[in-house]
Amino acid sequence: SIQLGKLCSRIIEQHFGEVVRTVADDLFASIAKPLGHIIRSTGLTKPEVSKSLAILLKFGLATFVLNKGHTGYEYQLLHDRVLMILRYPRYVHLIQTKYGHESAALMEELIRAGSQTASYIILKSFANIDAKDRNTLAMLREKFGALAQDRYIIRAPNLKSRDGELTELAYDDANLFCVPELELRDLNELHEGKSTPVPDEGINWLVNVEQFHLDFRDGIVTGAVERMIDANASECMKYLLELMFERTKPWEAVSNPIALVDLRQRCEKKSQNVEMLRFLDQYMTVLESNEFITKYDNKGGGQFTVNAKKIFEQLTWSCIENIIVEKYGSKAARIFRVIRMKRFIEQEEIQKEAMVPAKEAKQLTYKLMEENFLLIQTIRKPGGGSAGAPKSFFLFYVNQRQIVSMLLESCYKALYNSITRSTHDKAVNKRLIEKSQRLDSIVETMKERGESEAYINEILETLTPPEQEILKKVKLRVKSLYSAEIGIDETIFILKLNQE
């Protein structure tokens, strides 16, 4: 789509520069392209194109495949991975929340490097941590192992020989999350700059976005349960999702059956919530009535399945209805809901069912149709001759797939506009922002030296009141745009899950 192309182009330009963006734009316009064609169509030199492709491959934003004749390679842009760059701060925040500051530093360094060895990431993070002692290196090594064990990082695919000369990328399935042995002595020697062989050379690591997205998915589901029912039901759903993860493939539409006995044992083992344990049967009944789970069998106290597809279908409907409420009001949302429930309905029936005055109902219905939230189907009744002219019926209906595609386009456009505006504001006020940062740094140094408050205030006054006002407005606008970007990305995530 055009909007997705513009958004990918903006994100890549922002993070990797103009030359890489030119190559990415060229790849986006085609399904797959060999190196020679990219050089011709972009007008760049071979070293520039090769370096750009190397950057895109290193950060997992592109891939290469053998052409049909098995004579060379074709390169493809992974536009979904490009959009995930916007989620990197959320990945780091999740790791910070679950594992602490040191693990977040490791994740941040791996994101910045794209693909790198464990020893490099550990030593780079060690150099960047302020408060460190002789145990910090050992702790970082353990934290890296924990991230791999919990599948937040994964071994990068290696080049595998094919047909003698040509190679392709292949994962080592047996050791995807296995961290090689790293001796502290070797790490210390590498940190001190001694010429020691790197113990894990050739074993690179990537961020495993699949695991982060599973966590985001589970967070959305438990959040929805908490809003609809209460915190106890949300906790119950959390343990159900844990059991689902253990027994079912991660992205299956429906989980394997989970026995109530197993759920009770898990809750008793992990939870201190007495109220939830006491009313567990009732909470399961409420979850079932709200279609979060489905009863599969009665044996073993009852067996339940989690229907992830149905949950996200319902969440998508809620998302669509919320958008209609915000844009056109609650009456329009009521009309939309009526048409969705009835599946096919005539105009006269809409106003009766939605209990909206005829004129207003027509205006809102046609407004929703104009904005592609509704579709119309014409049914002609056979007639003619002595029976008179044939009669036509116009039935309104809703197509969720088409609405989701339309909303995704709107989200891409909104994200593009938000990033463009934010970049413009920072560029226009670059001098002022840099001046403010310099002052903050000077003041911090002065406070460490124990300078007087009067002298510090005198330094701060070099930023005039008009400049302070402009700076305050810019910071507020950039902050609100960033918040909007996070909200839009969450909407994209829900809509994409429903699509898949």
PDB file of C-alpha atoms in Angstrom, residues 34-282:
ATOM      1  CA  PRO A  34      18.785  -8.898  -7.657  1.00  0.00           C
ATOM      2  CA  LEU A  35      21.714  -6.587  -6.858  1.00  0.00           C
ATOM      3  CA  GLY A  36      22.244  -5.474 -10.464  1.00  0.00           C
ATOM      4  CA  HIS A  37      18.637  -4.306 -10.870  1.00  0.00           C
ATOM      5  CA  ILE A  38      18.780  -2.349  -7.578  1.00  0.00           C
ATOM      6  CA  ILE A  39      21.959  -0.542  -8.720  1.00  0.00           C
ATOM      7  CA  ARG A  40      20.356   0.394 -12.070  1.00  0.00           C
ATOM      8  CA  SER A  41      17.011   1.562 -10.670  1.00  0.00           C
ATOM      9  CA  THR A  42      18.437   3.578  -7.731  1.00  0.00           C
ATOM     10  CA  GLY A  43      21.334   5.167  -9.595  1.00  0.00           C
ATOM     11  CA  LEU A  44      23.648   4.462  -6.627  1.00  0.00           C
ATOM     12  CA  THR A  45      27.115   2.929  -6.819  1.00  0.00           C
ATOM     13  CA  LYS A  46      27.647  -0.792  -6.147  1.00  0.00           C
ATOM     14  CA  PRO A  47      29.474  -0.203  -2.785  1.00  0.00           C
ATOM     15  CA  GLU A  48      26.613   2.081  -1.593  1.00  0.00           C
ATOM     16  CA  VAL A  49      23.928  -0.477  -2.491  1.00  0.00           C
ATOM     17  CA  SER A  50      25.940  -3.370  -1.028  1.00  0.00           C
ATOM     18  CA  LYS A  51      26.498  -1.490   2.241  1.00  0.00           C
ATOM     19  CA  SER A  52      22.801  -0.515   2.444  1.00  0.00           C
ATOM     20  CA  LEU A  53      21.718  -4.131   1.878  1.00  0.00           C
ATOM     21  CA  ALA A  54      24.236  -5.302   4.515  1.00  0.00           C
ATOM     22  CA  ILE A  55      22.702  -2.855   7.037  1.00  0.00           C
ATOM     23  CA  LEU A  56      19.136  -3.986   6.224  1.00  0.00           C
ATOM     24  CA  LEU A  57      20.167  -7.669   6.511  1.00  0.00           C
ATOM     25  CA  LYS A  58      22.066  -7.103   9.785  1.00  0.00           C
ATOM     26  CA  PHE A  59      19.013  -5.483  11.402  1.00  0.00           C
ATOM     27  CA  GLY A  60      16.636  -8.149  10.047  1.00  0.00           C
ATOM     28  CA  LEU A  61      14.760  -5.645   7.851  1.00  0.00           C
ATOM     29  CA  ALA A  62      15.479  -7.534   4.619  1.00  0.00           C
ATOM     30  CA  THR A  63      16.237 -11.064   3.529  1.00  0.00           C
ATOM     31  CA  PHE A  64      17.646 -12.782   0.442  1.00  0.00           C
ATOM     32  CA  VAL A  65      16.461 -15.848  -1.465  1.00  0.00           C
ATOM     33  CA  LEU A  66      17.829 -17.872  -4.343  1.00  0.00           C
ATOM     34  CA  ASN A  67      16.264 -16.962  -7.682  1.00  0.00           C
ATOM     35  CA  LYS A  68      14.232 -19.517  -9.653  1.00  0.00           C
ATOM     36  CA  GLY A  69      17.199 -20.583 -11.731  1.00  0.00           C
ATOM     37  CA  HIS A  70      19.417 -21.009  -8.626  1.00  0.00           C
ATOM     38  CA  THR A  71      22.014 -18.771 -10.298  1.00  0.00           C
ATOM     39  CA  GLY A  72      21.984 -15.798  -7.924  1.00  0.00           C
ATOM     40  CA  TYR A  73      20.217 -13.966  -5.100  1.00  0.00           C
ATOM     41  CA  GLU A  74      17.177 -11.727  -4.906  1.00  0.00           C
ATOM     42  CA  TYR A  75      16.625  -9.309  -2.008  1.00  0.00           C
ATOM     43  CA  GLN A  76      13.289  -8.610  -0.301  1.00  0.00           C
ATOM     44  CA  LEU A  77      12.276  -5.879   2.171  1.00  0.00           C
ATOM     45  CA  LEU A  78      10.409  -7.150   5.265  1.00  0.00           C
ATOM     46  CA  HIS A  79       8.063  -4.193   5.784  1.00  0.00           C
ATOM     47  CA  ASP A  80       6.451  -5.714   8.911  1.00  0.00           C
ATOM     48  CA  ARG A  81       9.899  -5.805  10.538  1.00  0.00           C
ATOM     49  CA  VAL A  82      10.475  -2.162   9.586  1.00  0.00           C
ATOM     50  CA  LEU A  83       7.321  -1.173  11.517  1.00  0.00           C
ATOM     51  CA  MET A  84       8.623  -3.086  14.546  1.00  0.00           C
ATOM     52  CA  ILE A  85      11.404  -0.484  14.934  1.00  0.00           C
ATOM     53  CA  LEU A  86       8.688   1.697  16.515  1.00  0.00           C
ATOM     54  CA  ARG A  87       8.175  -1.021  19.167  1.00  0.00           C
ATOM     55  CA  TYR A  88      11.809  -1.154  20.300  1.00  0.00           C
ATOM     56  CA  PRO A  89      11.235   1.199  23.287  1.00  0.00           C
ATOM     57  CA  ARG A  90       8.336  -1.055  24.378  1.00  0.00           C
ATOM     58  CA  TYR A  91      10.598  -4.127  24.165  1.00  0.00           C
ATOM     59  CA  VAL A  92      13.210  -2.454  26.403  1.00  0.00           C
ATOM     60  CA  HIS A  93      10.529  -1.283  28.849  1.00  0.00           C
ATOM     61  CA  LEU A  94       9.093  -4.804  29.120  1.00  0.00           C
ATOM     62  CA  ILE A  95      12.564  -6.255  29.869  1.00  0.00           C
ATOM     63  CA  GLN A  96      13.222  -3.462  32.397  1.00  0.00           C
ATOM     64  CA  THR A  97       9.934  -4.301  34.171  1.00  0.00           C
ATOM     65  CA  LYS A  98      10.521  -8.078  34.227  1.00  0.00           C
ATOM     66  CA  TYR A  99      14.286  -8.381  34.745  1.00  0.00           C
ATOM     67  CA  GLY A 100      15.691  -5.022  35.847  1.00  0.00           C
ATOM     68  CA  HIS A 101      18.075  -2.351  34.620  1.00  0.00           C
ATOM     69  CA  GLU A 102      21.005  -4.612  33.621  1.00  0.00           C
ATOM     70  CA  SER A 103      18.867  -6.823  31.347  1.00  0.00           C
ATOM     71  CA  ALA A 104      17.342  -3.694  29.779  1.00  0.00           C
ATOM     72  CA  ALA A 105      20.900  -2.435  29.057  1.00  0.00           C
ATOM     73  CA  LEU A 106      21.702  -5.756  27.308  1.00  0.00           C
ATOM     74  CA  MET A 107      18.500  -5.581  25.247  1.00  0.00           C
ATOM     75  CA  GLU A 108      19.129  -1.948  24.305  1.00  0.00           C
ATOM     76  CA  GLU A 109      22.666  -2.783  23.157  1.00  0.00           C
ATOM     77  CA  LEU A 110      21.446  -5.757  21.085  1.00  0.00           C
ATOM     78  CA  ILE A 111      18.754  -3.591  19.455  1.00  0.00           C
ATOM     79  CA  ARG A 112      21.379  -0.954  18.661  1.00  0.00           C
ATOM     80  CA  ALA A 113      23.757  -3.545  17.184  1.00  0.00           C
ATOM     81  CA  GLY A 114      21.055  -5.407  15.195  1.00  0.00           C
ATOM     82  CA  SER A 115      22.903  -8.749  15.300  1.00  0.00           C
ATOM     83  CA  GLN A 116      25.963  -9.413  17.469  1.00  0.00           C
ATOM     84  CA  THR A 117      27.820 -11.970  19.616  1.00  0.00           C
ATOM     85  CA  ALA A 118      26.983 -12.463  23.302  1.00  0.00           C
ATOM     86  CA  SER A 119      30.506 -11.444  24.418  1.00  0.00           C
ATOM     87  CA  TYR A 120      30.307  -8.142  22.463  1.00  0.00           C
ATOM     88  CA  ILE A 121      26.863  -7.271  23.900  1.00  0.00           C
ATOM     89  CA  ILE A 122      27.933  -8.129  27.481  1.00  0.00           C
ATOM     90  CA  LEU A 123      31.172  -6.086  27.271  1.00  0.00           C
ATOM     91  CA  LYS A 124      29.466  -3.117  25.582  1.00  0.00           C
ATOM     92  CA  SER A 125      26.721  -3.087  28.250  1.00  0.00           C
ATOM     93  CA  PHE A 126      29.384  -3.397  30.982  1.00  0.00           C
ATOM     94  CA  ALA A 127      31.148  -0.303  29.593  1.00  0.00           C
ATOM     95  CA  ASN A 128      27.871   1.685  29.576  1.00  0.00           C
ATOM     96  CA  ILE A 129      26.699   0.800  33.112  1.00  0.00           C
ATOM     97  CA  ASP A 130      27.588   3.542  35.611  1.00  0.00           C
ATOM     98  CA  ALA A 131      27.507   1.699  38.970  1.00  0.00           C
ATOM     99  CA  LYS A 132      29.605  -1.425  38.493  1.00  0.00           C
ATOM    100  CA  ASP A 133      31.880  -3.669  40.556  1.00  0.00           C
ATOM    101  CA  ARG A 134      33.857  -6.886  39.996  1.00  0.00           C
ATOM    102  CA  ASN A 135      30.627  -8.969  40.072  1.00  0.00           C
ATOM    103  CA  THR A 136      28.851  -6.914  37.365  1.00  0.00           C
ATOM    104  CA  LEU A 137      30.363  -8.860  34.452  1.00  0.00           C
ATOM    105  CA  ALA A 138      29.270 -12.209  35.934  1.00  0.00           C
ATOM    106  CA  MET A 139      25.798 -10.800  36.571  1.00  0.00           C
ATOM    107  CA  LEU A 140      25.479  -9.539  32.968  1.00  0.00           C
ATOM    108  CA  ARG A 141      26.513 -12.995  31.708  1.00  0.00           C
ATOM    109  CA  GLU A 142      23.762 -14.591  33.847  1.00  0.00           C
ATOM    110  CA  LYS A 143      21.193 -12.000  32.723  1.00  0.00           C
ATOM    111  CA  PHE A 144      22.043 -12.684  29.054  1.00  0.00           C
ATOM    112  CA  GLY A 145      21.535 -16.409  29.694  1.00  0.00           C
ATOM    113  CA  ALA A 146      18.153 -15.696  31.345  1.00  0.00           C
ATOM    114  CA  LEU A 147      16.997 -13.645  28.316  1.00  0.00           C
ATOM    115  CA  ALA A 148      17.940 -16.539  26.014  1.00  0.00           C
ATOM    116  CA  GLN A 149      16.295 -19.109  28.300  1.00  0.00           C
ATOM    117  CA  ASP A 150      13.039 -17.107  28.323  1.00  0.00           C
ATOM    118  CA  ARG A 151      13.286 -16.751  24.514  1.00  0.00           C
ATOM    119  CA  TYR A 152      13.527 -12.963  24.298  1.00  0.00           C
ATOM    120  CA  ILE A 153      16.690 -13.351  22.236  1.00  0.00           C
ATOM    121  CA  ILE A 154      17.438 -15.967  19.596  1.00  0.00           C
ATOM    122  CA  ARG A 155      20.479 -17.172  17.667  1.00  0.00           C
ATOM    123  CA  ALA A 156      20.767 -15.529  14.260  1.00  0.00           C
ATOM    124  CA  PRO A 157      20.582 -17.847  11.223  1.00  0.00           C
ATOM    125  CA  ASN A 158      23.900 -18.924   9.719  1.00  0.00           C
ATOM    126  CA  LEU A 159      24.915 -19.181   6.081  1.00  0.00           C
ATOM    127  CA  LYS A 160      24.420 -22.716   4.846  1.00  0.00           C
ATOM    128  CA  SER A 161      26.102 -23.961   1.669  1.00  0.00           C
ATOM    129  CA  ARG A 162      23.881 -25.135  -1.170  1.00  0.00           C
ATOM    130  CA  ASP A 163      24.796 -26.636  -4.541  1.00  0.00           C
ATOM    131  CA  GLY A 164      28.507 -26.250  -3.862  1.00  0.00           C
ATOM    132  CA  GLU A 165      28.751 -22.432  -4.124  1.00  0.00           C
ATOM    133  CA  LEU A 166      25.455 -20.690  -3.336  1.00  0.00           C
ATOM    134  CA  THR A 167      24.416 -20.233   0.280  1.00  0.00           C
ATOM    135  CA  GLU A 168      21.197 -19.554   2.127  1.00  0.00           C
ATOM    136  CA  LEU A 169      20.244 -18.567   5.688  1.00  0.00           C
ATOM    137  CA  ALA A 170      19.306 -21.443   8.011  1.00  0.00           C
ATOM    138  CA  TYR A 171      18.493 -21.582  11.740  1.00  0.00           C
ATOM    139  CA  ASP A 172      20.190 -24.126  13.999  1.00  0.00           C
ATOM    140  CA  ASP A 173      16.903 -25.442  15.431  1.00  0.00           C
ATOM    141  CA  ALA A 174      18.570 -27.585  18.104  1.00  0.00           C
ATOM    142  CA  ASN A 175      20.447 -24.627  19.669  1.00  0.00           C
ATOM    143  CA  LEU A 176      18.175 -21.620  19.047  1.00  0.00           C
ATOM    144  CA  PHE A 177      18.296 -20.457  22.681  1.00  0.00           C
ATOM    145  CA  CYS A 178      21.563 -22.112  23.819  1.00  0.00           C
ATOM    146  CA  VAL A 179      24.195 -19.613  25.042  1.00  0.00           C
ATOM    147  CA  PRO A 180      27.815 -20.798  24.508  1.00  0.00           C
ATOM    148  CA  GLU A 181      30.097 -21.109  27.545  1.00  0.00           C
ATOM    149  CA  LEU A 182      31.698 -17.736  28.308  1.00  0.00           C
ATOM    150  CA  GLU A 183      34.579 -17.789  30.822  1.00  0.00           C
ATOM    151  CA  LEU A 184      34.830 -14.684  33.035  1.00  0.00           C
ATOM    152  CA  ARG A 185      38.604 -14.710  32.564  1.00  0.00           C
ATOM    153  CA  ASP A 186      38.180 -14.381  28.773  1.00  0.00           C
ATOM    154  CA  LEU A 187      35.612 -11.603  29.152  1.00  0.00           C
ATOM    155  CA  ASN A 188      37.886  -9.678  31.557  1.00  0.00           C
ATOM    156  CA  GLU A 189      40.842  -9.993  29.187  1.00  0.00           C
ATOM    157  CA  LEU A 190      38.720  -8.771  26.234  1.00  0.00           C
ATOM    158  CA  HIS A 191      37.522  -5.832  28.366  1.00  0.00           C
ATOM    159  CA  GLU A 192      41.150  -4.926  29.225  1.00  0.00           C
ATOM    160  CA  GLY A 193      42.005  -4.978  25.503  1.00  0.00           C
ATOM    161  CA  LYS A 194      44.231  -8.049  25.536  1.00  0.00           C
ATOM    162  CA  SER A 195      44.534 -10.126  22.339  1.00  0.00           C
ATOM    163  CA  THR A 196      42.373 -13.047  23.432  1.00  0.00           C
ATOM    164  CA  PRO A 197      40.400 -15.168  20.927  1.00  0.00           C
ATOM    165  CA  VAL A 198      36.670 -14.368  21.110  1.00  0.00           C
ATOM    166  CA  PRO A 199      35.065 -17.472  22.723  1.00  0.00           C
ATOM    167  CA  ASP A 200      31.768 -17.236  20.800  1.00  0.00           C
ATOM    168  CA  GLU A 201      32.937 -15.898  17.450  1.00  0.00           C
ATOM    169  CA  GLY A 202      30.426 -16.530  14.669  1.00  0.00           C
ATOM    170  CA  ILE A 203      27.478 -17.084  17.034  1.00  0.00           C
ATOM    171  CA  ASN A 204      25.330 -13.957  16.662  1.00  0.00           C
ATOM    172  CA  TRP A 205      22.106 -13.105  18.467  1.00  0.00           C
ATOM    173  CA  LEU A 206      18.900 -11.312  17.440  1.00  0.00           C
ATOM    174  CA  VAL A 207      15.903  -9.884  19.291  1.00  0.00           C
ATOM    175  CA  ASN A 208      13.138 -12.528  19.190  1.00  0.00           C
ATOM    176  CA  VAL A 209      10.153 -10.300  18.371  1.00  0.00           C
ATOM    177  CA  GLU A 210       7.775 -13.307  18.405  1.00  0.00           C
ATOM    178  CA  GLN A 211       8.191 -13.701  22.190  1.00  0.00           C
ATOM    179  CA  PHE A 212       7.611  -9.991  22.817  1.00  0.00           C
ATOM    180  CA  HIS A 213       4.462 -10.103  20.694  1.00  0.00           C
ATOM    181  CA  LEU A 214       3.192 -13.110  22.658  1.00  0.00           C
ATOM    182  CA  ASP A 215       3.647 -11.067  25.848  1.00  0.00           C
ATOM    183  CA  PHE A 216       1.869  -8.074  24.277  1.00  0.00           C
ATOM    184  CA  ARG A 217      -0.965 -10.353  23.120  1.00  0.00           C
ATOM    185  CA  ASP A 218      -1.388 -11.851  26.595  1.00  0.00           C
ATOM    186  CA  GLY A 219      -1.273  -8.354  28.125  1.00  0.00           C
ATOM    187  CA  ILE A 220      -4.061  -7.155  25.809  1.00  0.00           C
ATOM    188  CA  VAL A 221      -6.243 -10.201  26.658  1.00  0.00           C
ATOM    189  CA  THR A 222      -5.741  -9.920  30.455  1.00  0.00           C
ATOM    190  CA  GLY A 223      -6.313  -6.142  30.230  1.00  0.00           C
ATOM    191  CA  ALA A 224      -9.589  -6.713  28.366  1.00  0.00           C
ATOM    192  CA  VAL A 225     -10.708  -9.264  30.998  1.00  0.00           C
ATOM    193  CA  GLU A 226      -9.902  -6.793  33.809  1.00  0.00           C
ATOM    194  CA  ARG A 227     -11.923  -4.021  32.139  1.00  0.00           C
ATOM    195  CA  MET A 228     -14.904  -6.298  31.440  1.00  0.00           C
ATOM    196  CA  ILE A 229     -14.924  -8.347  34.678  1.00  0.00           C
ATOM    197  CA  ASP A 230     -12.329  -7.569  37.393  1.00  0.00           C
ATOM    198  CA  ALA A 231      -8.689  -8.004  38.474  1.00  0.00           C
ATOM    199  CA  ASN A 232      -9.279 -11.527  39.876  1.00  0.00           C
ATOM    200  CA  ALA A 233     -10.653 -12.766  36.550  1.00  0.00           C
ATOM    201  CA  SER A 234      -7.665 -11.124  34.829  1.00  0.00           C
ATOM    202  CA  GLU A 235      -5.249 -13.046  37.090  1.00  0.00           C
ATOM    203  CA  CYS A 236      -7.140 -16.283  36.361  1.00  0.00           C
ATOM    204  CA  MET A 237      -6.853 -15.564  32.611  1.00  0.00           C
ATOM    205  CA  LYS A 238      -3.098 -14.918  33.012  1.00  0.00           C
ATOM    206  CA  TYR A 239      -2.545 -18.441  34.417  1.00  0.00           C
ATOM    207  CA  LEU A 240      -4.761 -19.921  31.684  1.00  0.00           C
ATOM    208  CA  LEU A 241      -2.582 -18.239  29.042  1.00  0.00           C
ATOM    209  CA  GLU A 242       0.561 -19.584  30.756  1.00  0.00           C
ATOM    210  CA  LEU A 243      -0.839 -23.131  30.522  1.00  0.00           C
ATOM    211  CA  MET A 244      -1.843 -22.479  26.912  1.00  0.00           C
ATOM    212  CA  PHE A 245       1.747 -21.409  26.097  1.00  0.00           C
ATOM    213  CA  GLU A 246       3.112 -24.649  27.615  1.00  0.00           C
ATOM    214  CA  ARG A 247       0.705 -26.993  25.786  1.00  0.00           C
ATOM    215  CA  THR A 248      -0.027 -25.328  22.460  1.00  0.00           C
ATOM    216  CA  LYS A 249       2.000 -23.849  19.598  1.00  0.00           C
ATOM    217  CA  PRO A 250       2.386 -20.102  20.268  1.00  0.00           C
ATOM    218  CA  TRP A 251       0.147 -18.670  17.524  1.00  0.00           C
ATOM    219  CA  GLU A 252      -2.527 -21.392  17.268  1.00  0.00           C
ATOM    220  CA  ALA A 253      -6.076 -20.026  16.856  1.00  0.00           C
ATOM    221  CA  VAL A 254      -7.465 -22.384  19.541  1.00  0.00           C
ATOM    222  CA  SER A 255      -5.528 -23.877  22.459  1.00  0.00           C
ATOM    223  CA  ASN A 256      -5.399 -27.531  23.436  1.00  0.00           C
ATOM    224  CA  PRO A 257      -7.852 -28.430  26.265  1.00  0.00           C
ATOM    225  CA  ILE A 258      -6.818 -27.193  29.741  1.00  0.00           C
ATOM    226  CA  ALA A 259      -8.269 -29.060  32.753  1.00  0.00           C
ATOM    227  CA  LEU A 260      -9.729 -27.012  35.617  1.00  0.00           C
ATOM    228  CA  VAL A 261      -7.708 -29.187  38.048  1.00  0.00           C
ATOM    229  CA  ASP A 262      -4.437 -28.119  36.362  1.00  0.00           C
ATOM    230  CA  LEU A 263      -5.483 -24.473  36.466  1.00  0.00           C
ATOM    231  CA  ARG A 264      -6.351 -24.726  40.171  1.00  0.00           C
ATOM    232  CA  GLN A 265      -2.966 -26.317  40.927  1.00  0.00           C
ATOM    233  CA  ARG A 266      -1.167 -23.550  38.982  1.00  0.00           C
ATOM    234  CA  CYS A 267      -3.132 -20.829  40.843  1.00  0.00           C
ATOM    235  CA  GLU A 268      -2.477 -22.428  44.254  1.00  0.00           C
ATOM    236  CA  LYS A 269       1.228 -22.704  43.461  1.00  0.00           C
ATOM    237  CA  LYS A 270       1.761 -19.176  42.117  1.00  0.00           C
ATOM    238  CA  SER A 271      -0.997 -16.945  43.528  1.00  0.00           C
ATOM    239  CA  GLN A 272      -1.650 -15.502  46.982  1.00  0.00           C
ATOM    240  CA  ASN A 273      -5.098 -14.275  45.895  1.00  0.00           C
ATOM    241  CA  VAL A 274      -7.466 -16.120  48.263  1.00  0.00           C
ATOM    242  CA  GLU A 275     -10.629 -14.610  46.754  1.00  0.00           C
ATOM    243  CA  MET A 276      -9.714 -15.733  43.227  1.00  0.00           C
ATOM    244  CA  LEU A 277      -8.936 -19.285  44.416  1.00  0.00           C
ATOM    245  CA  ARG A 278     -12.175 -19.448  46.396  1.00  0.00           C
ATOM    246  CA  PHE A 279     -14.396 -18.426  43.467  1.00  0.00           C
ATOM    247  CA  LEU A 280     -12.343 -19.990  40.645  1.00  0.00           C
ATOM    248  CA  ASP A 281     -15.304 -22.043  39.294  1.00  0.00           C
ATOM    249  CA  GLN A 282     -17.500 -18.951  39.134  1.00  0.00           C
TER     250      GLN A 282
END
